Tab-separated table of C-alpha atoms and ligand atoms in Angstrom:
chain	number	residue	atom	x	y	z
A	26	UNK	CA	-19.120	-10.889	9.660
A	27	UNK	CA	-16.059	-11.166	11.857
A	28	UNK	CA	-12.993	-12.420	10.045
A	29	UNK	CA	-9.755	-13.469	11.672
A	30	UNK	CA	-6.643	-15.406	10.780
A	31	UNK	CA	-4.885	-18.022	12.865
A	32	UNK	CA	-1.896	-20.360	12.901
A	33	UNK	CA	1.842	-19.961	13.236
A	34	UNK	CA	3.772	-17.522	11.009
A	35	UNK	CA	4.119	-18.986	7.486
A	36	UNK	CA	1.230	-21.342	8.209
A	37	UNK	CA	-1.652	-18.936	8.721
A	38	UNK	CA	-5.254	-19.685	7.770
A	39	UNK	CA	-8.506	-17.766	7.402
A	40	UNK	CA	-11.115	-18.043	10.105
A	41	UNK	CA	-14.627	-16.782	10.707
A	42	UNK	CA	-16.040	-15.855	14.095
A	43	UNK	CA	-19.708	-16.758	14.454
A	44	UNK	CA	-21.889	-16.606	17.597
A	45	UNK	CA	-18.875	-16.490	19.904
A	46	UNK	CA	-17.064	-19.380	18.237
A	47	UNK	CA	-14.146	-19.433	15.774
A	48	UNK	CA	-14.310	-21.623	12.673
A	49	UNK	CA	-11.625	-22.698	10.229
A	50	UNK	CA	-12.723	-21.615	6.751
A	51	UNK	CA	-9.599	-22.782	4.905
A	52	UNK	CA	-11.885	-24.895	2.694
A	53	UNK	CA	-13.143	-21.650	1.125
A	54	UNK	CA	-9.809	-21.807	-0.695
A	55	UNK	CA	-8.642	-18.211	-0.238
A	56	UNK	CA	-6.899	-16.147	2.380
A	57	UNK	CA	-7.748	-12.539	3.281
A	58	UNK	CA	-5.333	-10.926	0.846
A	59	UNK	CA	-5.534	-8.261	-1.856
A	60	UNK	CA	-7.209	-10.640	-4.330
A	61	UNK	CA	-9.880	-11.559	-1.760
A	62	UNK	CA	-10.852	-7.940	-1.073
A	63	UNK	CA	-10.794	-6.753	-4.675
A	64	UNK	CA	-12.989	-9.621	-5.912
A	65	UNK	CA	-15.779	-8.962	-3.411
A	66	UNK	CA	-14.508	-11.735	-1.170
A	67	UNK	CA	-16.721	-10.709	1.739
A	68	UNK	CA	-19.915	-11.455	-0.191
A	69	UNK	CA	-18.518	-14.602	-1.769
A	70	UNK	CA	-17.393	-15.883	1.636
A	71	UNK	CA	-20.779	-15.075	3.134
A	72	UNK	CA	-22.567	-17.116	0.440
A	73	UNK	CA	-20.076	-19.964	0.846
A	74	UNK	CA	-20.485	-19.928	4.650
A	75	UNK	CA	-24.276	-20.220	4.385
A	76	UNK	CA	-23.842	-23.382	2.372
A	77	UNK	CA	-20.859	-24.971	4.150
A	78	UNK	CA	-21.020	-23.910	7.787
A	79	UNK	CA	-21.910	-27.446	8.910
A	80	UNK	CA	-18.628	-28.709	7.454
A	81	UNK	CA	-16.430	-26.066	9.125
A	82	UNK	CA	-14.403	-27.121	12.155
A	83	UNK	CA	-14.751	-25.089	15.379
A	84	UNK	CA	-11.309	-24.022	16.583
A	85	UNK	CA	-9.656	-22.420	19.630
A	86	UNK	CA	-6.361	-21.290	18.166
A	87	UNK	CA	-3.353	-20.515	20.375
A	88	UNK	CA	-2.116	-17.852	17.955
A	89	UNK	CA	-4.279	-15.209	16.321
A	90	UNK	CA	-2.504	-13.871	13.215
A	91	UNK	CA	-2.919	-10.384	11.660
A	92	UNK	CA	-6.481	-10.274	10.297
A	93	UNK	CA	-5.300	-9.127	6.844
A	94	UNK	CA	-2.659	-10.991	4.841
A	95	UNK	CA	0.236	-8.856	3.556
A	96	UNK	CA	-1.315	-5.436	2.890
A	97	UNK	CA	0.623	-3.353	0.354
A	98	UNK	CA	0.938	-0.573	2.918
A	99	UNK	CA	0.044	0.666	6.372
A	100	UNK	CA	-0.803	4.359	6.324
A	101	UNK	CA	-1.011	6.144	9.655
A	102	UNK	CA	-2.454	9.497	10.613
A	103	UNK	CA	-0.483	11.499	13.185
A	104	UNK	CA	-1.997	13.793	15.808
A	105	UNK	CA	-5.593	13.141	14.727
A	106	UNK	CA	-7.085	13.702	18.193
A	107	UNK	CA	-6.834	17.261	19.525
A	108	UNK	CA	-6.054	16.198	23.112
A	109	UNK	CA	-3.203	13.966	21.888
A	110	UNK	CA	-1.729	16.804	19.795
A	111	UNK	CA	-1.849	18.975	22.941
A	112	UNK	CA	-0.133	16.436	25.205
A	113	UNK	CA	2.770	16.089	22.751
A	114	UNK	CA	3.213	19.862	22.611
A	115	UNK	CA	2.158	20.033	18.945
A	116	UNK	CA	-0.455	22.360	17.531
A	117	UNK	CA	-3.689	21.073	16.001
A	118	UNK	CA	-2.800	20.083	12.414
A	119	UNK	CA	-4.487	22.035	9.623
A	120	UNK	CA	-4.285	19.049	7.265
A	121	UNK	CA	-3.740	15.348	8.032
A	122	UNK	CA	-0.223	14.294	9.044
A	123	UNK	CA	0.589	11.144	7.090
A	124	UNK	CA	3.315	8.605	7.665
A	125	UNK	CA	3.917	5.017	6.612
A	126	UNK	CA	4.639	2.042	8.811
A	127	UNK	CA	6.531	-0.903	7.298
A	128	UNK	CA	4.153	-3.852	6.655
A	129	UNK	CA	6.861	-6.123	8.149
A	130	UNK	CA	5.902	-4.631	11.543
A	131	UNK	CA	2.589	-6.524	11.418
A	132	UNK	CA	1.964	-9.243	13.959
A	133	UNK	CA	-0.908	-11.036	15.591
A	134	UNK	CA	-2.590	-9.823	18.761
A	135	UNK	CA	-1.500	-12.887	20.737
A	136	UNK	CA	2.136	-12.214	19.821
A	137	UNK	CA	4.302	-10.314	22.312
A	138	UNK	CA	5.404	-6.731	21.798
A	139	UNK	CA	9.167	-6.967	21.275
A	140	UNK	CA	10.957	-3.958	22.757
A	141	UNK	CA	13.712	-3.183	20.247
A	142	UNK	CA	17.427	-3.393	20.981
A	143	UNK	CA	18.587	-0.091	22.460
A	144	UNK	CA	15.061	1.197	23.071
A	145	UNK	CA	14.372	3.368	26.114
A	146	UNK	CA	11.117	4.907	24.896
A	147	UNK	CA	8.710	2.307	23.522
A	148	UNK	CA	5.208	3.752	23.712
A	149	UNK	CA	1.626	2.640	23.048
A	150	UNK	CA	-1.106	4.062	20.760
A	151	UNK	CA	-4.495	2.321	20.492
A	152	UNK	CA	-6.129	3.153	17.141
A	153	UNK	CA	-9.140	2.340	15.015
A	154	UNK	CA	-7.819	0.810	11.773
A	155	UNK	CA	-9.770	0.914	8.515
A	156	UNK	CA	-9.255	-1.882	5.979
A	157	UNK	CA	-9.647	-0.708	2.382
A	158	UNK	CA	-11.933	-2.884	0.258
A	159	UNK	CA	-11.269	-1.685	-3.291
A	160	UNK	CA	-8.775	0.364	-5.266
A	161	UNK	CA	-9.180	4.057	-4.374
A	162	UNK	CA	-7.733	6.882	-6.452
A	163	UNK	CA	-9.089	10.457	-6.434
A	164	UNK	CA	-12.112	9.428	-4.421
A	165	UNK	CA	-14.781	11.960	-3.458
A	166	UNK	CA	-15.535	12.355	0.226
A	167	UNK	CA	-19.218	11.586	-0.487
A	168	UNK	CA	-18.463	8.088	-1.832
A	169	UNK	CA	-15.385	7.342	0.300
A	170	UNK	CA	-17.131	5.018	2.757
A	171	UNK	CA	-17.983	2.572	-0.038
A	172	UNK	CA	-14.217	1.843	-0.210
A	173	UNK	CA	-14.152	0.483	3.344
A	174	UNK	CA	-14.125	-3.323	3.791
A	175	UNK	CA	-14.193	-3.193	7.559
A	176	UNK	CA	-12.602	-2.135	10.807
A	177	UNK	CA	-10.110	-3.554	13.256
A	178	UNK	CA	-7.727	-2.442	16.003
A	179	UNK	CA	-4.084	-1.514	15.556
A	180	UNK	CA	-1.673	-0.570	18.303
A	181	UNK	CA	0.642	1.914	16.601
A	182	UNK	CA	3.608	1.141	18.887
A	183	UNK	CA	6.222	3.867	18.624
A	184	UNK	CA	9.806	4.246	19.791
A	185	UNK	CA	9.889	7.943	20.632
A	186	UNK	CA	13.644	8.417	20.545
A	187	UNK	CA	13.974	6.955	17.053
A	188	UNK	CA	10.754	8.698	15.973
A	189	UNK	CA	11.457	12.201	17.286
A	190	UNK	CA	14.764	12.872	19.062
A	191	UNK	CA	16.844	11.067	16.449
A	192	UNK	CA	16.299	13.355	13.459
A	193	UNK	CA	14.671	12.163	10.255
A	194	UNK	CA	11.350	10.596	9.405
A	195	UNK	CA	8.818	9.201	11.903
A	196	UNK	CA	8.708	5.898	10.003
A	197	UNK	CA	11.933	4.689	11.625
A	198	UNK	CA	10.427	4.839	15.125
A	199	UNK	CA	7.247	3.100	13.963
A	200	UNK	CA	8.387	0.089	11.952
A	201	UNK	CA	10.103	-2.332	14.330
A	202	UNK	CA	8.941	-5.950	14.167
A	203	UNK	CA	5.763	-6.420	16.243
A	204	UNK	CA	4.962	-2.670	16.260
A	205	UNK	CA	1.721	-3.246	14.319
A	206	UNK	CA	-0.483	-5.886	15.993
A	207	UNK	CA	-3.681	-6.031	13.922
A	208	UNK	CA	-6.862	-7.694	15.154
A	209	UNK	CA	-8.308	-9.678	16.773
A	210	UNK	CA	-11.015	-9.514	14.112
A	211	UNK	CA	-11.859	-7.566	11.054
A	212	UNK	CA	-15.488	-6.545	11.560
A	213	UNK	CA	-17.109	-5.937	8.184
A	214	UNK	CA	-18.309	-2.396	7.494
A	215	UNK	CA	-22.014	-3.364	7.434
A	216	UNK	CA	-21.789	-4.247	11.153
A	217	UNK	CA	-20.366	-0.845	12.166
A	218	UNK	CA	-22.570	1.776	10.513
A	219	UNK	CA	-21.000	4.581	12.595
A	220	UNK	CA	-17.222	4.173	13.017
A	221	UNK	CA	-17.147	7.563	14.741
A	222	UNK	CA	-19.345	6.316	17.561
A	223	UNK	CA	-16.918	3.922	19.281
A	224	UNK	CA	-15.214	4.053	22.663
A	225	UNK	CA	-11.547	3.051	22.678
A	226	UNK	CA	-9.226	2.456	25.602
A	227	UNK	CA	-5.832	1.107	26.649
A	228	UNK	CA	-4.336	0.122	29.982
A	229	UNK	CA	-0.838	-0.877	31.099
A	230	UNK	CA	-0.533	-3.348	33.995
A	231	UNK	CA	-4.169	-2.731	34.823
A	232	UNK	CA	-3.838	1.048	34.981
A	233	UNK	CA	-6.022	2.927	32.499
A	234	UNK	CA	-3.964	5.184	30.218
A	235	UNK	CA	-6.116	6.021	27.211
A	236	UNK	CA	-9.870	6.423	27.244
A	237	UNK	CA	-11.579	8.243	24.428
A	238	UNK	CA	-14.087	8.048	21.596
A	239	UNK	CA	-13.594	7.875	17.824
A	240	UNK	CA	-15.979	10.828	17.508
A	241	UNK	CA	-13.086	12.982	18.743
A	242	UNK	CA	-11.048	12.561	15.539
A	243	UNK	CA	-10.032	15.853	13.920
A	244	UNK	CA	-10.130	14.413	10.383
A	245	UNK	CA	-12.799	11.769	9.872
A	246	UNK	CA	-12.585	8.608	7.798
A	247	UNK	CA	-14.369	9.826	4.600
A	248	UNK	CA	-12.116	12.874	4.425
A	249	UNK	CA	-8.987	10.805	5.155
A	250	UNK	CA	-9.762	8.367	2.315
A	251	UNK	CA	-10.500	11.263	-0.053
A	252	UNK	CA	-7.339	13.107	0.998
A	253	UNK	CA	-4.977	10.104	0.880
A	254	UNK	CA	-6.319	8.933	-2.485
A	255	UNK	CA	-5.066	12.178	-4.052
A	256	UNK	CA	-1.484	11.218	-3.236
A	257	UNK	CA	-1.387	7.429	-3.543
A	258	UNK	CA	-3.615	4.625	-4.772
A	259	UNK	CA	-5.150	2.822	-1.839
A	260	UNK	CA	-5.092	-0.889	-2.589
A	261	UNK	CA	-7.560	-3.543	-1.404
A	262	UNK	CA	-6.374	-4.747	2.005
A	263	UNK	CA	-4.405	-1.590	2.800
A	264	UNK	CA	-4.557	-0.485	6.421
A	265	UNK	CA	-5.421	3.083	7.354
A	266	UNK	CA	-4.755	3.669	11.048
A	267	UNK	CA	-6.678	6.723	12.125
A	268	UNK	CA	-4.585	8.119	14.990
A	269	UNK	CA	-4.511	7.803	18.754
A	270	UNK	CA	-6.172	9.820	21.528
A	271	UNK	CA	-4.435	11.352	24.560
A	272	UNK	CA	-2.818	9.203	27.216
A	273	UNK	CA	0.352	7.941	25.532
A	274	UNK	CA	3.485	7.436	27.644
A	275	UNK	CA	5.378	10.405	26.212
A	276	UNK	CA	2.521	12.687	27.315
A	277	UNK	CA	2.804	11.682	31.014
A	278	UNK	CA	4.621	13.840	33.576
A	279	UNK	CA	7.125	12.274	33.963
A	280	UNK	CA	7.031	10.233	30.738
A	281	UNK	CA	6.318	6.524	31.130
A	282	UNK	CA	7.529	3.901	28.667
A	283	UNK	CA	7.063	0.144	28.276
A	284	UNK	CA	9.346	-2.371	29.979
A	285	UNK	CA	9.745	-6.119	29.465
A	286	UNK	CA	7.013	-7.897	31.413
A	287	UNK	CA	4.444	-5.118	31.072
A	288	UNK	CA	0.920	-6.185	30.129
A	289	UNK	CA	-0.836	-3.983	27.595
A	290	UNK	CA	-4.594	-4.416	27.221
A	291	UNK	CA	-6.741	-2.401	24.864
A	292	UNK	CA	-9.942	-2.476	22.945
A	293	UNK	CA	-12.512	-0.754	20.798
A	294	UNK	CA	-16.240	-1.015	21.291
A	295	UNK	CA	-18.016	-3.358	18.816
A	296	UNK	CA	-14.661	-4.753	17.641
A	297	UNK	CA	-12.884	-6.531	20.490
A	298	UNK	CA	-10.184	-6.597	23.119
A	299	UNK	CA	-6.498	-7.446	23.050
A	300	UNK	CA	-3.974	-8.449	25.721
A	301	UNK	CA	-0.264	-8.410	24.930
A	302	UNK	CA	2.913	-8.796	26.932
A	303	UNK	CA	6.074	-6.786	26.311
A	304	UNK	CA	9.316	-8.766	26.061
A	305	UNK	CA	12.940	-7.776	25.453
A	306	UNK	CA	14.442	-8.325	22.003
A	307	UNK	CA	16.718	-11.357	21.852
A	308	UNK	CA	19.099	-9.801	19.307
F	405	ZN	ZN1	-0.431	6.581	15.726
């Protein structure tokens, strides 16, 4: 199944994408939040859909909201593609680099990217995002994939000055409002049997910048879930963003960063495509 959410902020609703058409499934009575995932919502929704699809209204929403409602956390993996580590001048990590992104950075894929006040170095990072389906604590690598609800796309937008040049933790360059567009759909895990077999790409103003394959990850999803679950409990609905390949702006010679008016398009095979516009912050 392909799940999405739509509507204006504070008035968002669950939707289901079926045969190229979006449907409002608000009548199911639940949104895609922690309770939904931890109570086997995917299977319950599937059964409900079989019975009620005739009653569901087709929709063409103007705003696509984040495909998960209020995850408890967004966990990101840094430098998880060898070519990206190289372009940033870092060495290949011997264990996963973990950082958190504030959940308030989430937005929908039809929302603009807001370039923060004072930013000179806003950069792009297309990433495969894993949505956790059930509580995970001290999980073995061999069973880790059973904790995955599905997959989506996250652009891990990053302000490089605040992330790197300004000393301190990466989180502060990663958490601005709109720095975590999530969507357009959550594709349930049963539809993507091999998440390490997907092409991913990103272009800016029509010029291709990132072009890679999720098979190039240094640390793969089962290991990442196992590893992370030693240090924190992964909650249903949590987002695990698996890192970006080479081709980010800071890796260009000379570096290239986003400006108001830029169009950022990106996608991942079997999941979908996104088109966003960068705008300047109003305050
Ligand atoms: Zn990233």
